PDB file of C-alpha atoms and ligand atoms in Angstrom:
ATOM      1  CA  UNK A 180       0.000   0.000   0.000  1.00  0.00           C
ATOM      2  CA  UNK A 181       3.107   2.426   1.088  1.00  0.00           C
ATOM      3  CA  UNK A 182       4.566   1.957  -2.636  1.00  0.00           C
ATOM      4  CA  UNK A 183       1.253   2.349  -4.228  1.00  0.00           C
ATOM      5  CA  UNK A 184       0.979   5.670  -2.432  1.00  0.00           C
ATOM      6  CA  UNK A 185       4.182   6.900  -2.858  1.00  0.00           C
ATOM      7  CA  UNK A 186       3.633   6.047  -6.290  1.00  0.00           C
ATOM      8  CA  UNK A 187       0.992   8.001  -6.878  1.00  0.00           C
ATOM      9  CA  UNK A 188       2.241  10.873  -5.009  1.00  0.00           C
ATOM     10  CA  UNK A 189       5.235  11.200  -7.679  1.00  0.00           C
ATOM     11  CA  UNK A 190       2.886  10.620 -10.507  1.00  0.00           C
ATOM     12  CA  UNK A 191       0.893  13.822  -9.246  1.00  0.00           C
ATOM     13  CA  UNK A 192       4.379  15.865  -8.724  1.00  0.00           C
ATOM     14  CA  UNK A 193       5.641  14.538 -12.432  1.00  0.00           C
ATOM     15  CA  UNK A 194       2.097  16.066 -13.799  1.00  0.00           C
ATOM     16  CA  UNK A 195       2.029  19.383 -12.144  1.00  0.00           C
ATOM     17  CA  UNK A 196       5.549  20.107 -13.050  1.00  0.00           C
ATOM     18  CA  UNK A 197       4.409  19.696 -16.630  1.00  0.00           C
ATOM     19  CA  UNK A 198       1.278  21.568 -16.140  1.00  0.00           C
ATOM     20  CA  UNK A 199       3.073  24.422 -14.519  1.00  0.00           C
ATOM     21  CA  UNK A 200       5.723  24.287 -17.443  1.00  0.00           C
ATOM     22  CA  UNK A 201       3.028  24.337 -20.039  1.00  0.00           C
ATOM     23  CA  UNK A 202       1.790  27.569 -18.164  1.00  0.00           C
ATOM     24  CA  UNK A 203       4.349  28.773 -18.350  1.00  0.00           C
ATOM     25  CA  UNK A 204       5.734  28.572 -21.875  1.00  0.00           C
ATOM     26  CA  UNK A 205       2.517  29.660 -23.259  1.00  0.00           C
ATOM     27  CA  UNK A 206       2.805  32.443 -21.254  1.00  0.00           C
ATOM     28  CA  UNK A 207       6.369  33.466 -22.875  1.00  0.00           C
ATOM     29  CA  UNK A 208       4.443  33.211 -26.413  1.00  0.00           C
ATOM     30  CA  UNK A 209       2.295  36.054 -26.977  1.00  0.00           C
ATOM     31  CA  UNK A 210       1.234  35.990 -30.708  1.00  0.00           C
ATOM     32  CA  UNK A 211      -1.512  39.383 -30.536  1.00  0.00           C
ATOM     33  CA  UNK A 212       1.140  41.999 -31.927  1.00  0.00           C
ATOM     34  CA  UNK A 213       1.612  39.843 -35.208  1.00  0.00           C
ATOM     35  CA  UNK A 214      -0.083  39.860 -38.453  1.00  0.00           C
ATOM     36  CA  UNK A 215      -1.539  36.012 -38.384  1.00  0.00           C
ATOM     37  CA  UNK A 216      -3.244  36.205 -41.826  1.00  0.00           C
ATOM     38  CA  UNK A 217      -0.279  37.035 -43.045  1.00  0.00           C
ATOM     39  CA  UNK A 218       1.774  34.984 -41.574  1.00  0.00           C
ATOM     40  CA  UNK A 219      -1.156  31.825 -42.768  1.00  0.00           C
ATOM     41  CA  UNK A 220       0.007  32.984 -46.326  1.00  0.00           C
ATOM     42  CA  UNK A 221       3.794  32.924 -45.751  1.00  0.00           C
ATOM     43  CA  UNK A 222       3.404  29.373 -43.740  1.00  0.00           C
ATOM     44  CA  UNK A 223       1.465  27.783 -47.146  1.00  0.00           C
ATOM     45  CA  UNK A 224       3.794  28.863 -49.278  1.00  0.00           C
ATOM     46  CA  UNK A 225       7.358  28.428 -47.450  1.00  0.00           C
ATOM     47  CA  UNK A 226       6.782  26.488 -44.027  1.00  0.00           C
ATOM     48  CA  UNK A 227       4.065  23.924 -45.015  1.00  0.00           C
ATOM     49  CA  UNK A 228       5.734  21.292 -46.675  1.00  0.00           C
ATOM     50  CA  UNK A 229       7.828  20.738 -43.637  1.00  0.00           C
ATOM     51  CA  UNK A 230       6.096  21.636 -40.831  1.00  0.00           C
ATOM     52  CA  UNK A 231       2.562  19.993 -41.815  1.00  0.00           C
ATOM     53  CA  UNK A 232       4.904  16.600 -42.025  1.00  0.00           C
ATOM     54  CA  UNK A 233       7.192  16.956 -39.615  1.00  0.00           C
ATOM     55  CA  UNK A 234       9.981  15.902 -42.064  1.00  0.00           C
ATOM     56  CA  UNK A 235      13.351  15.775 -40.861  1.00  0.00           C
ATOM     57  CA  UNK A 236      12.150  16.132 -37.345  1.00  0.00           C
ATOM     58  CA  UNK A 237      10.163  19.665 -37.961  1.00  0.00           C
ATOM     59  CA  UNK A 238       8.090  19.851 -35.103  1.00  0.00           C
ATOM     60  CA  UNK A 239       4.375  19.435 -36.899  1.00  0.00           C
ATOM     61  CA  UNK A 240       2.024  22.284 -36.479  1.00  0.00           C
ATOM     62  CA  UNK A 241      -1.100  22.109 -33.838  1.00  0.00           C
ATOM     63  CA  UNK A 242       0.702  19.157 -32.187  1.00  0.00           C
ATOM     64  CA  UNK A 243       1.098  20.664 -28.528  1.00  0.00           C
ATOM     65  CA  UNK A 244       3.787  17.593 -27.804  1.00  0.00           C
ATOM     66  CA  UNK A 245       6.625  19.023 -30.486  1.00  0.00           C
ATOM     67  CA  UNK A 246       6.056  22.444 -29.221  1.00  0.00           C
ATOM     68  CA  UNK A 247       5.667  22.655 -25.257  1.00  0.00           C
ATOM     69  CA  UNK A 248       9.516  22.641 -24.677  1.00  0.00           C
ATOM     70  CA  UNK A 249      10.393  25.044 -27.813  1.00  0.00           C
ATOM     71  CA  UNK A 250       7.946  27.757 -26.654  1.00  0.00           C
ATOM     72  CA  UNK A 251      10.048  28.050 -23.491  1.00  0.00           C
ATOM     73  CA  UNK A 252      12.154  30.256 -25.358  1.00  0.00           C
ATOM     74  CA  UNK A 253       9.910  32.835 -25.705  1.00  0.00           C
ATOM     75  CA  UNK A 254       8.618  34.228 -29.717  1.00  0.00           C
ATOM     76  CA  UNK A 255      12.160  36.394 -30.119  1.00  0.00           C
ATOM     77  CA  UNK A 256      14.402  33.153 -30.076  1.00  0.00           C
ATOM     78  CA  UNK A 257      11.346  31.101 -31.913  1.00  0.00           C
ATOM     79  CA  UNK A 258      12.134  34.194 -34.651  1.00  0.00           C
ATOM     80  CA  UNK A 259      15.316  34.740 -34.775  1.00  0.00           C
ATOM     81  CA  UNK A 260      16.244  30.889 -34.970  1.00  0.00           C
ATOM     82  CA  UNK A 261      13.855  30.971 -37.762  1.00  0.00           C
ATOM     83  CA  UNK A 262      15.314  33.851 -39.933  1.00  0.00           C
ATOM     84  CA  UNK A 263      18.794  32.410 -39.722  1.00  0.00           C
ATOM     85  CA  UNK A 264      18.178  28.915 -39.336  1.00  0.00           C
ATOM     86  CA  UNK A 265      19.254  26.068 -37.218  1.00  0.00           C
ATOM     87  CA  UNK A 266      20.502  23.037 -37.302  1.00  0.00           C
ATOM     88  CA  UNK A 267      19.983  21.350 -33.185  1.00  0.00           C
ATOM     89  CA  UNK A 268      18.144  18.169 -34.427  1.00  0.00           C
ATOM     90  CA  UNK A 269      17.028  18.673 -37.705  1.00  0.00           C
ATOM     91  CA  UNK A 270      17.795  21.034 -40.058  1.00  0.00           C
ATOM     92  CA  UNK A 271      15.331  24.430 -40.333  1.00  0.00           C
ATOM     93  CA  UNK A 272      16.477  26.461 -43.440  1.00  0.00           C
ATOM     94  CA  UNK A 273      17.170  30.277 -42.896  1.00  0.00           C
ATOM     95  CA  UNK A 274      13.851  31.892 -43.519  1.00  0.00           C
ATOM     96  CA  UNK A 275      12.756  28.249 -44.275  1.00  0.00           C
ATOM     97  CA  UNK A 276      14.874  28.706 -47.378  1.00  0.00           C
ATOM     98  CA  UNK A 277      12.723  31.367 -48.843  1.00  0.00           C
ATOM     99  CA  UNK A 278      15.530  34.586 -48.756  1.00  0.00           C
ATOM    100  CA  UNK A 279      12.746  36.902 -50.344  1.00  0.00           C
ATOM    101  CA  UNK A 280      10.725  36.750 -46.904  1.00  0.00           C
ATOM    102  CA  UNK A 281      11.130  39.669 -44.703  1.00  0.00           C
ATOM    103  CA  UNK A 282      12.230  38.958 -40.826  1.00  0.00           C
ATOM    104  CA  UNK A 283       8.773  40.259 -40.353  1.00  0.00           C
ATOM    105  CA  UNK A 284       7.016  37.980 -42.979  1.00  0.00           C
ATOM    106  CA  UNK A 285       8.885  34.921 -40.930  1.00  0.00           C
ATOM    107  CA  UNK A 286       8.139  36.611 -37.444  1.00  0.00           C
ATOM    108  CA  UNK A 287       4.312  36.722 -38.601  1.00  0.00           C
ATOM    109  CA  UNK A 288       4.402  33.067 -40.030  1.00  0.00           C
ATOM    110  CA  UNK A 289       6.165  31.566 -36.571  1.00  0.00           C
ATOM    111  CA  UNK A 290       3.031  33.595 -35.063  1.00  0.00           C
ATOM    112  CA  UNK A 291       0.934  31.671 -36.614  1.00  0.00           C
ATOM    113  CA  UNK A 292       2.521  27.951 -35.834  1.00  0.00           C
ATOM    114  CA  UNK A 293       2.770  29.062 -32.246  1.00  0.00           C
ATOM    115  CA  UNK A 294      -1.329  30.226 -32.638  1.00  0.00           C
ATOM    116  CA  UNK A 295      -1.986  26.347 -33.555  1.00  0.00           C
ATOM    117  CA  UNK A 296      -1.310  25.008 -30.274  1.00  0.00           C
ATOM    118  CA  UNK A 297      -2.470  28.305 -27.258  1.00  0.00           C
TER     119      UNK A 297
HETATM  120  C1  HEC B 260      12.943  22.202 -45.295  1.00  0.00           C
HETATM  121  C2  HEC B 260      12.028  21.999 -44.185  1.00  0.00           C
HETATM  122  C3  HEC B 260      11.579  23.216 -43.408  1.00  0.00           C
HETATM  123  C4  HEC B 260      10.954  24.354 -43.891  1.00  0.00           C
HETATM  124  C5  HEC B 260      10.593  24.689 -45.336  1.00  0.00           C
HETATM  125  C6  HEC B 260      10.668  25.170 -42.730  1.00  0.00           C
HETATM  126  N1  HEC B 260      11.104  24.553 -41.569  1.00  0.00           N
HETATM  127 FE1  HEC B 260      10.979  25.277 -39.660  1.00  0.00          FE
HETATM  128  N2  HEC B 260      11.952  23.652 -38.979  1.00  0.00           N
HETATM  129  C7  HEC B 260      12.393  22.591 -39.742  1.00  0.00           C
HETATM  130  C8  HEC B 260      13.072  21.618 -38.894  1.00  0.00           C
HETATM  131  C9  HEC B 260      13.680  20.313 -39.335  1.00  0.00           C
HETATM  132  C10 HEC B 260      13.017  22.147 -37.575  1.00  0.00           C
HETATM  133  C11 HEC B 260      13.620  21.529 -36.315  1.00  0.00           C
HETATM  134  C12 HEC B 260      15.083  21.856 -36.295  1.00  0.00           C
HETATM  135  C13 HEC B 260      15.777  21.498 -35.010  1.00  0.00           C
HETATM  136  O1  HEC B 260      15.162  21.566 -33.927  1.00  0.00           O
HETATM  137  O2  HEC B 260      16.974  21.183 -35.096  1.00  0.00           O
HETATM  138  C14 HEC B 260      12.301  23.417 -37.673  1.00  0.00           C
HETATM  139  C15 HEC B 260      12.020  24.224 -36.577  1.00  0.00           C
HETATM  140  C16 HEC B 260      11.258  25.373 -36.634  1.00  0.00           C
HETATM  141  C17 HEC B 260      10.843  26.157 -35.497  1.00  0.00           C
HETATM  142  C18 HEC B 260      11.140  25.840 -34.039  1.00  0.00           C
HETATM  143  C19 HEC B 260      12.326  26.648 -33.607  1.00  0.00           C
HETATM  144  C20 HEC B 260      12.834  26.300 -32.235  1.00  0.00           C
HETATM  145  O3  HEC B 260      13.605  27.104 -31.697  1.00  0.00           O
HETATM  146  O4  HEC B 260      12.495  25.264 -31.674  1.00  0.00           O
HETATM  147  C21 HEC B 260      10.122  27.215 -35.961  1.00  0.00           C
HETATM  148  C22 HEC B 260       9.469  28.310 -35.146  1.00  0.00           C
HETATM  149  C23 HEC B 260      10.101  27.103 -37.393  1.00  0.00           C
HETATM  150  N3  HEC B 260      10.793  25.974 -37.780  1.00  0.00           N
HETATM  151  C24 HEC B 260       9.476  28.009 -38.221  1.00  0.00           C
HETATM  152  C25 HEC B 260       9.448  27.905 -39.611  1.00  0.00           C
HETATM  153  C26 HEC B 260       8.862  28.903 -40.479  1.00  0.00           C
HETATM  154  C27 HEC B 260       8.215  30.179 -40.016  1.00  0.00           C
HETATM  155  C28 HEC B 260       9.018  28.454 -41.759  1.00  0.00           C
HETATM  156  C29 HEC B 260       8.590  29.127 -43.048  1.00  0.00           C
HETATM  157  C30 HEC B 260       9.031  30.498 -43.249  1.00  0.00           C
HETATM  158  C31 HEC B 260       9.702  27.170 -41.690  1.00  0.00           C
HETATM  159  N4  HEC B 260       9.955  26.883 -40.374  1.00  0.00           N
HETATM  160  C32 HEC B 260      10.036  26.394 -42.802  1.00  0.00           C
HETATM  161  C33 HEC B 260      12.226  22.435 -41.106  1.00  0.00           C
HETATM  162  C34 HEC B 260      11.668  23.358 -41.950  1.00  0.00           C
END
């Protein structure tokens, strides 16, 4: 009965920990200051064919699972990573390898991926 407890008891701990990190990473992501239709335009022509996949470990867009740990950083690092690209597990092209976006046009696209999943 004592393990069953105490098993319990970290179960609880394990999924408030992730609640409160959840919280708080959506928190860091505030999307209202962006142009979203814009940024639905620039995703269906440049992001799209990666991030509706997930190919070569793109996190997919409106699943909450490849995002909760990446919105942590806040929308400035989700932007900036995304203008100049990144290679931590994947590769993400600079501006998704479209060079005629504007930072903006990128910043307003990323909006809209992080809009999916709040
Ligand atoms: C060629 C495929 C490809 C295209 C096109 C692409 N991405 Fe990505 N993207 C990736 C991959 C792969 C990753 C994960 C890279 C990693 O974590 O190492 C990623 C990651 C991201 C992330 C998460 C960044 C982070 O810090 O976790 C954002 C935001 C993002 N892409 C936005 C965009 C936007 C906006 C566009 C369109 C302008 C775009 N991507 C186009 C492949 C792509």
């Amino acid at each position: 009965m004592k393990k069953v407890l105490s098993g319990l008891s970290v179960f609880t701990l394990v999924g408030l920990a992730f609640g409160l990190d959840a919280g708080a990473a959506l928190t860091a992501c505030d999307v209202t200051k962006y142009d979203i239709a814009n940024g639905e335009a620039v995703y269906a022509k440049s992001c799209k064919m990666c991030h509706d996949t997930g190919i070569m470990k793109a996190p997919k867009t409106g699943i909450k699972a490849d995002w909760t740990t990446r919105l942590g950083q806040g929308m400035d690092i989700l932007i900036k990573k995304s203008n100049e690209g990144y290679t931590d597990v994947g590769n993400m092209p600079a501006k998704g390898g479209n060079t005629a976006l504007t930072d903006a046009e990128v910043a307003n696209a990323v909006a809209y991926m992080v809009k999916q999943i709040l």
